[in-house]
mmCIF file of C-alpha atoms in Angstrom:
data_model
loop_
_atom_site.group_PDB
_atom_site.id
_atom_site.type_symbol
_atom_site.label_atom_id
_atom_site.label_comp_id
_atom_site.label_asym_id
_atom_site.label_seq_id
_atom_site.Cartn_x
_atom_site.Cartn_y
_atom_site.Cartn_z
ATOM 1 C CA THR A 255 67.763 21.849 63.723
ATOM 2 C CA LEU A 256 70.806 23.214 65.587
ATOM 3 C CA PHE A 257 73.518 24.835 63.848
ATOM 4 C CA ARG A 258 77.032 23.339 64.342
ATOM 5 C CA SER A 259 78.980 25.274 67.053
ATOM 6 C CA SER A 260 75.596 26.578 67.977
ATOM 7 C CA PRO A 261 74.916 28.157 70.335
ATOM 8 C CA PHE A 262 77.113 31.326 69.847
ATOM 9 C CA GLU A 263 78.434 33.339 72.642
ATOM 10 C CA VAL A 264 78.119 37.260 71.947
ATOM 11 C CA ASN A 265 79.673 39.825 74.185
ATOM 12 C CA VAL A 266 77.937 42.944 74.495
ATOM 13 C CA ASP A 267 79.209 46.183 75.697
ATOM 14 C CA LYS A 268 77.665 49.260 76.951
ATOM 15 C CA SER A 269 76.490 51.949 75.473
ATOM 16 C CA HIS A 270 79.002 54.457 74.188
ATOM 17 C CA GLY A 271 79.517 57.644 76.496
ATOM 18 C CA ASP A 272 77.805 60.735 75.101
ATOM 19 C CA ALA A 273 79.922 63.902 75.443
ATOM 20 C CA SER A 274 77.203 66.217 74.717
ATOM 21 C CA LYS A 275 75.114 65.597 77.932
ATOM 22 C CA VAL A 276 78.618 66.488 80.011
ATOM 23 C CA THR A 277 78.362 69.382 82.154
ATOM 24 C CA ALA A 278 80.769 70.921 84.303
ATOM 25 C CA GLN A 279 80.587 74.330 86.340
ATOM 26 C CA GLY A 280 82.792 75.754 89.764
ATOM 27 C CA PRO A 281 84.889 78.811 90.847
ATOM 28 C CA GLY A 282 87.765 76.756 89.003
ATOM 29 C CA LEU A 283 85.836 77.345 85.066
ATOM 30 C CA GLU A 284 85.058 81.336 85.768
ATOM 31 C CA PRO A 285 86.913 83.387 83.466
ATOM 32 C CA SER A 286 87.880 86.025 86.316
ATOM 33 C CA GLY A 287 87.812 85.457 90.256
ATOM 34 C CA ASN A 288 90.745 83.322 90.999
ATOM 35 C CA ILE A 289 94.272 83.870 91.733
ATOM 36 C CA ALA A 290 97.681 82.671 91.987
ATOM 37 C CA ASN A 291 98.669 80.112 94.689
ATOM 38 C CA LYS A 292 95.140 79.489 95.678
ATOM 39 C CA PRO A 293 93.957 76.579 95.194
ATOM 40 C CA THR A 294 90.135 76.354 93.344
ATOM 41 C CA TYR A 295 87.791 73.309 91.804
ATOM 42 C CA PHE A 296 85.104 72.395 89.529
ATOM 43 C CA GLU A 297 82.244 69.631 88.851
ATOM 44 C CA ILE A 298 82.135 67.188 86.206
ATOM 45 C CA TYR A 299 78.226 66.212 86.069
ATOM 46 C CA THR A 300 78.119 62.613 83.810
ATOM 47 C CA ALA A 301 74.353 61.657 84.694
ATOM 48 C CA GLY A 302 72.810 60.476 81.827
ATOM 49 C CA ALA A 303 75.915 60.356 79.503
ATOM 50 C CA GLY A 304 76.656 56.835 79.699
ATOM 51 C CA VAL A 305 79.730 55.333 79.539
ATOM 52 C CA GLY A 306 83.314 57.203 79.550
ATOM 53 C CA GLU A 307 86.173 58.159 81.053
ATOM 54 C CA VAL A 308 86.410 61.669 82.366
ATOM 55 C CA GLU A 309 89.996 63.338 81.624
ATOM 56 C CA VAL A 310 91.544 66.940 82.327
ATOM 57 C CA VAL A 311 93.959 68.824 81.286
ATOM 58 C CA ILE A 312 95.323 72.186 82.086
ATOM 59 C CA GLN A 313 97.475 74.200 80.120
ATOM 60 C CA ASP A 314 99.463 77.265 82.028
ATOM 61 C CA PRO A 315 100.159 80.478 80.612
ATOM 62 C CA THR A 316 103.297 79.661 78.767
ATOM 63 C CA GLY A 317 101.431 76.926 76.613
ATOM 64 C CA LYS A 318 102.764 74.003 78.409
ATOM 65 C CA LYS A 319 100.510 70.982 79.627
ATOM 66 C CA GLY A 320 101.044 68.860 83.013
ATOM 67 C CA THR A 321 102.526 71.784 84.975
ATOM 68 C CA VAL A 322 99.837 72.313 87.183
ATOM 69 C CA GLU A 323 99.217 70.091 90.230
ATOM 70 C CA MET A 324 95.831 68.907 90.113
ATOM 71 C CA SER A 325 93.034 66.196 91.409
ATOM 72 C CA LEU A 326 90.187 64.646 90.061
ATOM 73 C CA GLU A 327 88.026 62.403 92.404
ATOM 74 C CA ASP A 328 85.063 60.422 91.978
ATOM 75 C CA LYS A 329 82.422 61.705 94.128
ATOM 76 C CA GLY A 330 79.901 59.644 93.439
ATOM 77 C CA SER A 331 76.160 59.492 91.699
ATOM 78 C CA SER A 332 78.169 60.829 88.431
ATOM 79 C CA THR A 333 80.040 63.690 89.447
ATOM 80 C CA TYR A 334 83.650 64.181 89.642
ATOM 81 C CA ARG A 335 85.477 66.827 91.110
ATOM 82 C CA CYS A 336 88.863 68.499 89.633
ATOM 83 C CA THR A 337 90.715 70.117 92.541
ATOM 84 C CA TYR A 338 94.353 72.445 91.258
ATOM 85 C CA LYS A 339 96.572 75.017 92.290
ATOM 86 C CA PRO A 340 97.677 77.527 89.643
ATOM 87 C CA THR A 341 101.265 79.220 90.501
ATOM 88 C CA LEU A 342 101.397 81.730 87.594
ATOM 89 C CA GLU A 343 99.530 84.985 86.513
ATOM 90 C CA GLY A 344 97.838 84.634 83.702
ATOM 91 C CA VAL A 345 94.886 82.473 80.990
ATOM 92 C CA TYR A 346 94.291 79.459 81.729
ATOM 93 C CA THR A 347 92.964 76.972 79.214
ATOM 94 C CA ILE A 348 91.262 73.673 80.817
ATOM 95 C CA TYR A 349 90.283 71.065 78.234
ATOM 96 C CA ILE A 350 87.861 68.200 79.758
ATOM 97 C CA THR A 351 86.735 65.309 77.946
ATOM 98 C CA PHE A 352 84.437 62.507 78.027
ATOM 99 C CA GLY A 353 85.299 59.215 76.383
ATOM 100 C CA SER A 354 88.120 61.061 74.723
ATOM 101 C CA ILE A 355 85.648 63.697 73.190
ATOM 102 C CA GLN A 356 85.228 66.922 74.480
ATOM 103 C CA ILE A 357 82.780 68.559 76.464
ATOM 104 C CA PRO A 358 79.973 71.372 75.811
ATOM 105 C CA LYS A 359 82.221 75.051 75.917
ATOM 106 C CA SER A 360 85.595 72.755 76.459
ATOM 107 C CA PRO A 361 87.903 74.242 76.279
ATOM 108 C CA PHE A 362 87.588 76.606 79.585
ATOM 109 C CA THR A 363 89.336 80.011 79.433
ATOM 110 C CA VAL A 364 90.702 81.278 82.978
ATOM 111 C CA ASN A 365 92.328 84.261 83.647
ATOM 112 C CA ILE A 366 94.164 84.099 87.072
ATOM 113 C CA GLY A 367 95.041 87.077 89.020
ATOM 114 C CA GLN A 368 97.762 87.878 90.940
ATOM 115 C CA ALA A 369 98.879 86.237 94.415
ATOM 116 C CA CYS A 370 97.119 88.255 97.144
ATOM 117 C CA ASN A 371 99.428 90.139 99.277
ATOM 118 C CA PRO A 372 97.828 92.302 102.279
ATOM 119 C CA MET A 373 101.456 93.061 103.936
ATOM 120 C CA VAL A 374 101.648 95.968 100.449
ATOM 121 C CA CYS A 375 98.157 97.633 101.445
ATOM 122 C CA ARG A 376 98.578 100.339 103.517
ATOM 123 C CA ALA A 377 95.745 102.466 105.833
ATOM 124 C CA VAL A 378 95.846 106.148 107.339
ATOM 125 C CA GLY A 379 93.626 108.666 108.322
ATOM 126 C CA ARG A 380 91.898 110.096 111.504
ATOM 127 C CA GLY A 381 89.484 107.347 112.177
ATOM 128 C CA LEU A 382 92.256 105.224 112.366
ATOM 129 C CA GLN A 383 94.349 107.416 115.141
ATOM 130 C CA PRO A 384 94.816 105.942 118.615
ATOM 131 C CA LYS A 385 93.286 109.335 120.035
ATOM 132 C CA GLY A 386 92.113 112.612 118.398
ATOM 133 C CA VAL A 387 88.196 111.851 117.393
ATOM 134 C CA ARG A 388 85.195 112.551 119.489
ATOM 135 C CA VAL A 389 81.773 111.292 119.859
ATOM 136 C CA LYS A 390 79.435 112.609 116.891
ATOM 137 C CA GLU A 391 82.699 113.528 114.650
ATOM 138 C CA ALA A 392 83.498 112.037 111.078
ATOM 139 C CA ALA A 393 86.006 109.453 111.452
ATOM 140 C CA ASP A 394 87.488 108.939 108.228
ATOM 141 C CA PHE A 395 90.177 107.130 106.179
ATOM 142 C CA LYS A 396 91.960 105.686 103.279
ATOM 143 C CA VAL A 397 93.377 102.191 102.563
ATOM 144 C CA TYR A 398 95.809 101.676 99.961
ATOM 145 C CA THR A 399 95.937 98.393 97.740
ATOM 146 C CA LYS A 400 97.874 98.866 95.229
ATOM 147 C CA GLY A 401 100.360 96.212 94.338
ATOM 148 C CA ALA A 402 98.656 94.396 96.699
ATOM 149 C CA GLY A 403 97.662 91.479 94.459
ATOM 150 C CA SER A 404 94.041 90.009 93.756
ATOM 151 C CA GLY A 405 91.745 90.903 97.016
ATOM 152 C CA GLU A 406 88.806 91.286 98.393
ATOM 153 C CA LEU A 407 89.056 94.546 100.962
ATOM 154 C CA LYS A 408 86.886 94.419 103.912
ATOM 155 C CA VAL A 409 86.498 96.678 106.861
ATOM 156 C CA VAL A 410 84.427 95.891 110.011
ATOM 157 C CA VAL A 411 84.437 98.687 112.849
ATOM 158 C CA LYS A 412 83.046 97.216 116.213
ATOM 159 C CA GLY A 413 81.942 100.057 118.966
ATOM 160 C CA PRO A 414 82.631 99.656 123.175
ATOM 161 C CA LYS A 415 79.839 96.894 123.265
ATOM 162 C CA GLY A 416 80.884 94.817 120.321
ATOM 163 C CA THR A 417 78.640 95.819 117.882
ATOM 164 C CA GLU A 418 79.213 96.210 114.303
ATOM 165 C CA GLU A 419 79.041 100.379 113.554
ATOM 166 C CA ARG A 420 77.735 101.625 110.151
ATOM 167 C CA VAL A 421 80.415 102.380 107.519
ATOM 168 C CA LYS A 422 80.560 104.790 104.807
ATOM 169 C CA GLN A 423 82.514 103.426 101.865
ATOM 170 C CA LYS A 424 83.759 105.059 98.303
ATOM 171 C CA ASP A 425 86.291 103.490 95.624
ATOM 172 C CA LEU A 426 88.188 106.609 94.504
ATOM 173 C CA GLY A 427 90.609 104.605 91.974
ATOM 174 C CA ASP A 428 93.621 103.159 91.690
ATOM 175 C CA GLY A 429 93.184 100.938 94.498
ATOM 176 C CA VAL A 430 92.604 103.612 96.639
ATOM 177 C CA TYR A 431 89.418 103.210 99.156
ATOM 178 C CA TRP A 432 87.526 105.658 101.431
ATOM 179 C CA PHE A 433 85.841 104.522 104.420
ATOM 180 C CA GLU A 434 84.091 106.618 107.342
ATOM 181 C CA TYR A 435 82.321 106.202 110.458
ATOM 182 C CA SER A 436 80.791 108.389 113.125
ATOM 183 C CA PRO A 437 81.102 106.876 116.998
ATOM 184 C CA THR A 438 78.178 107.616 119.024
ATOM 185 C CA ALA A 439 79.567 106.964 122.099
ATOM 186 C CA PRO A 440 82.807 107.288 123.836
ATOM 187 C CA GLY A 441 85.259 104.202 124.346
ATOM 188 C CA THR A 442 87.592 101.632 122.523
ATOM 189 C CA TYR A 443 86.338 101.537 118.516
ATOM 190 C CA THR A 444 88.192 98.481 116.939
ATOM 191 C CA VAL A 445 88.885 98.905 113.324
ATOM 192 C CA THR A 446 89.359 95.254 111.455
ATOM 193 C CA ILE A 447 90.967 95.961 107.957
ATOM 194 C CA THR A 448 91.569 92.657 105.884
ATOM 195 C CA TRP A 449 92.245 91.941 102.193
ATOM 196 C CA GLY A 450 91.627 88.279 100.499
ATOM 197 C CA GLY A 451 90.938 87.356 104.533
ATOM 198 C CA GLN A 452 93.871 88.650 105.742
ATOM 199 C CA ASN A 453 94.530 91.305 108.143
ATOM 200 C CA ILE A 454 96.379 94.403 106.582
ATOM 201 C CA PRO A 455 99.877 96.094 108.662
ATOM 202 C CA LYS A 456 98.371 97.385 111.765
ATOM 203 C CA SER A 457 95.199 95.991 111.679
ATOM 204 C CA PRO A 458 93.210 95.516 114.108
ATOM 205 C CA PHE A 459 93.415 99.228 114.574
ATOM 206 C CA GLU A 460 92.259 100.332 118.513
ATOM 207 C CA VAL A 461 90.904 104.214 118.359
ATOM 208 C CA LYS A 462 89.990 105.995 122.019
ATOM 209 C CA ILE A 463 87.067 108.030 121.221
ATOM 210 C CA GLY A 464 86.590 110.722 123.753
ATOM 211 C CA PRO A 465 82.789 112.549 125.109
ATOM 212 C CA GLU A 466 81.387 115.141 122.636
ATOM 213 C CA CYS A 467 83.808 118.056 122.821
ATOM 214 C CA GLY A 468 82.537 121.815 123.875
ATOM 215 C CA GLU A 469 82.809 125.137 122.125
ATOM 216 C CA GLN A 470 86.363 125.849 121.294
ATOM 217 C CA LYS A 471 88.741 127.569 118.489
ATOM 218 C CA VAL A 472 91.394 125.880 116.890
ATOM 219 C CA ARG A 473 93.646 127.434 114.376
ATOM 220 C CA ALA A 474 96.995 125.936 112.530
ATOM 221 C CA TRP A 475 99.808 127.704 110.721
ATOM 222 C CA GLY A 476 102.852 127.572 109.490
ATOM 223 C CA PRO A 477 105.117 126.111 106.784
ATOM 224 C CA GLY A 478 104.744 122.489 106.688
ATOM 225 C CA LEU A 479 101.141 123.185 106.059
ATOM 226 C CA GLU A 480 102.525 125.164 102.738
ATOM 227 C CA GLY A 481 105.129 123.061 101.311
ATOM 228 C CA GLY A 482 108.294 120.960 102.118
ATOM 229 C CA VAL A 483 111.482 119.131 101.213
ATOM 230 C CA VAL A 484 112.108 115.500 101.220
ATOM 231 C CA GLY A 485 113.980 114.451 104.268
ATOM 232 C CA LYS A 486 113.935 117.543 106.361
ATOM 233 C CA SER A 487 111.261 118.623 108.469
ATOM 234 C CA ALA A 488 107.884 120.044 108.166
ATOM 235 C CA ASP A 489 106.792 121.845 111.274
ATOM 236 C CA PHE A 490 103.380 123.818 111.913
ATOM 237 C CA VAL A 491 101.392 124.843 114.800
ATOM 238 C CA VAL A 492 98.108 124.156 116.138
ATOM 239 C CA GLU A 493 96.425 126.717 118.795
ATOM 240 C CA ALA A 494 93.437 125.317 120.574
ATOM 241 C CA ILE A 495 91.577 127.537 122.924
ATOM 242 C CA GLY A 496 88.355 126.613 124.334
ATOM 243 C CA ASP A 497 86.919 125.334 127.828
ATOM 244 C CA ASP A 498 87.408 121.705 126.513
ATOM 245 C CA VAL A 499 90.072 121.747 123.864
ATOM 246 C CA GLY A 500 90.946 117.574 124.937
ATOM 247 C CA THR A 501 93.344 115.804 122.295
ATOM 248 C CA LEU A 502 94.498 116.599 119.036
ATOM 249 C CA GLY A 503 94.725 113.650 116.198
ATOM 250 C CA PHE A 504 97.112 114.547 113.508
ATOM 251 C CA SER A 505 97.268 112.177 110.245
ATOM 252 C CA VAL A 506 99.515 112.756 106.918
ATOM 253 C CA GLU A 507 98.598 111.499 103.613
ATOM 254 C CA GLY A 508 100.320 110.904 100.333
ATOM 255 C CA PRO A 509 102.821 108.423 98.265
ATOM 256 C CA SER A 510 104.273 107.211 101.730
ATOM 257 C CA GLN A 511 103.785 107.207 105.640
ATOM 258 C CA ALA A 512 105.614 109.780 107.442
ATOM 259 C CA LYS A 513 106.662 110.292 110.797
ATOM 260 C CA ILE A 514 104.666 112.275 112.833
ATOM 261 C CA GLU A 515 106.457 114.085 116.339
ATOM 262 C CA CYS A 516 104.119 116.657 118.222
ATOM 263 C CA ASP A 517 105.211 118.526 120.928
ATOM 264 C CA GLU A 518 103.167 120.331 123.484
ATOM 265 C CA ILE A 519 103.885 124.210 124.069
ATOM 266 C CA GLY A 520 101.574 124.934 126.537
ATOM 267 C CA ARG A 521 98.398 126.366 127.154
ATOM 268 C CA ALA A 522 97.261 130.045 126.521
#
């Protein structure tokens, strides 16, 4: 026997999503390694979590939400990509929800470093001088990165044939790095120094390596090697005696760059 109003129509919704099964990962969620004014991203995986709306809210270092430029893209296969561009240095908080419920590990804390500024970097040393270094001599230099923000320092030295040379390096602390290479053949060497993937001022450097030197004696003396006064010239004399003196190289290292003027007095 049929009841009155039978058959009945029943609306059946899909099962409610399970936020505990949603995961998120990517460089944009790492505690460190991101810098201001450089876009970063992360991906959200909802496979097996059912139905639910994915939402992302980013809070900037001042505590404000909705101030960060971001986009959320459905990549298919239950994968979403969130791209955002932090503009301030400091701690960002990222909230990720699925069906209005926070996923595991949310909120995420991301420390955004200072914007990369390679133009603040400088490099000095004998190994970067246009001439004065010979085969089998140590060609060293220092790179100063203090105040240049966050970035990766990379040094590449290529010999006359374009092959990459072995470079020693050491972190001296306070944003100063020491490098050294040993030329094995005469010719033009190219030293490329980048900070955050961009060339620092004057990079790439061209260094002309001379042939191995013969027996010689070099000495230096003068007040400029003992002390000096800001704004005044610091003079000294270098004397080279030998059968194969070649070209002398000079470099001055200190808190700021110094102009070097050399005059050849004559040969003994």
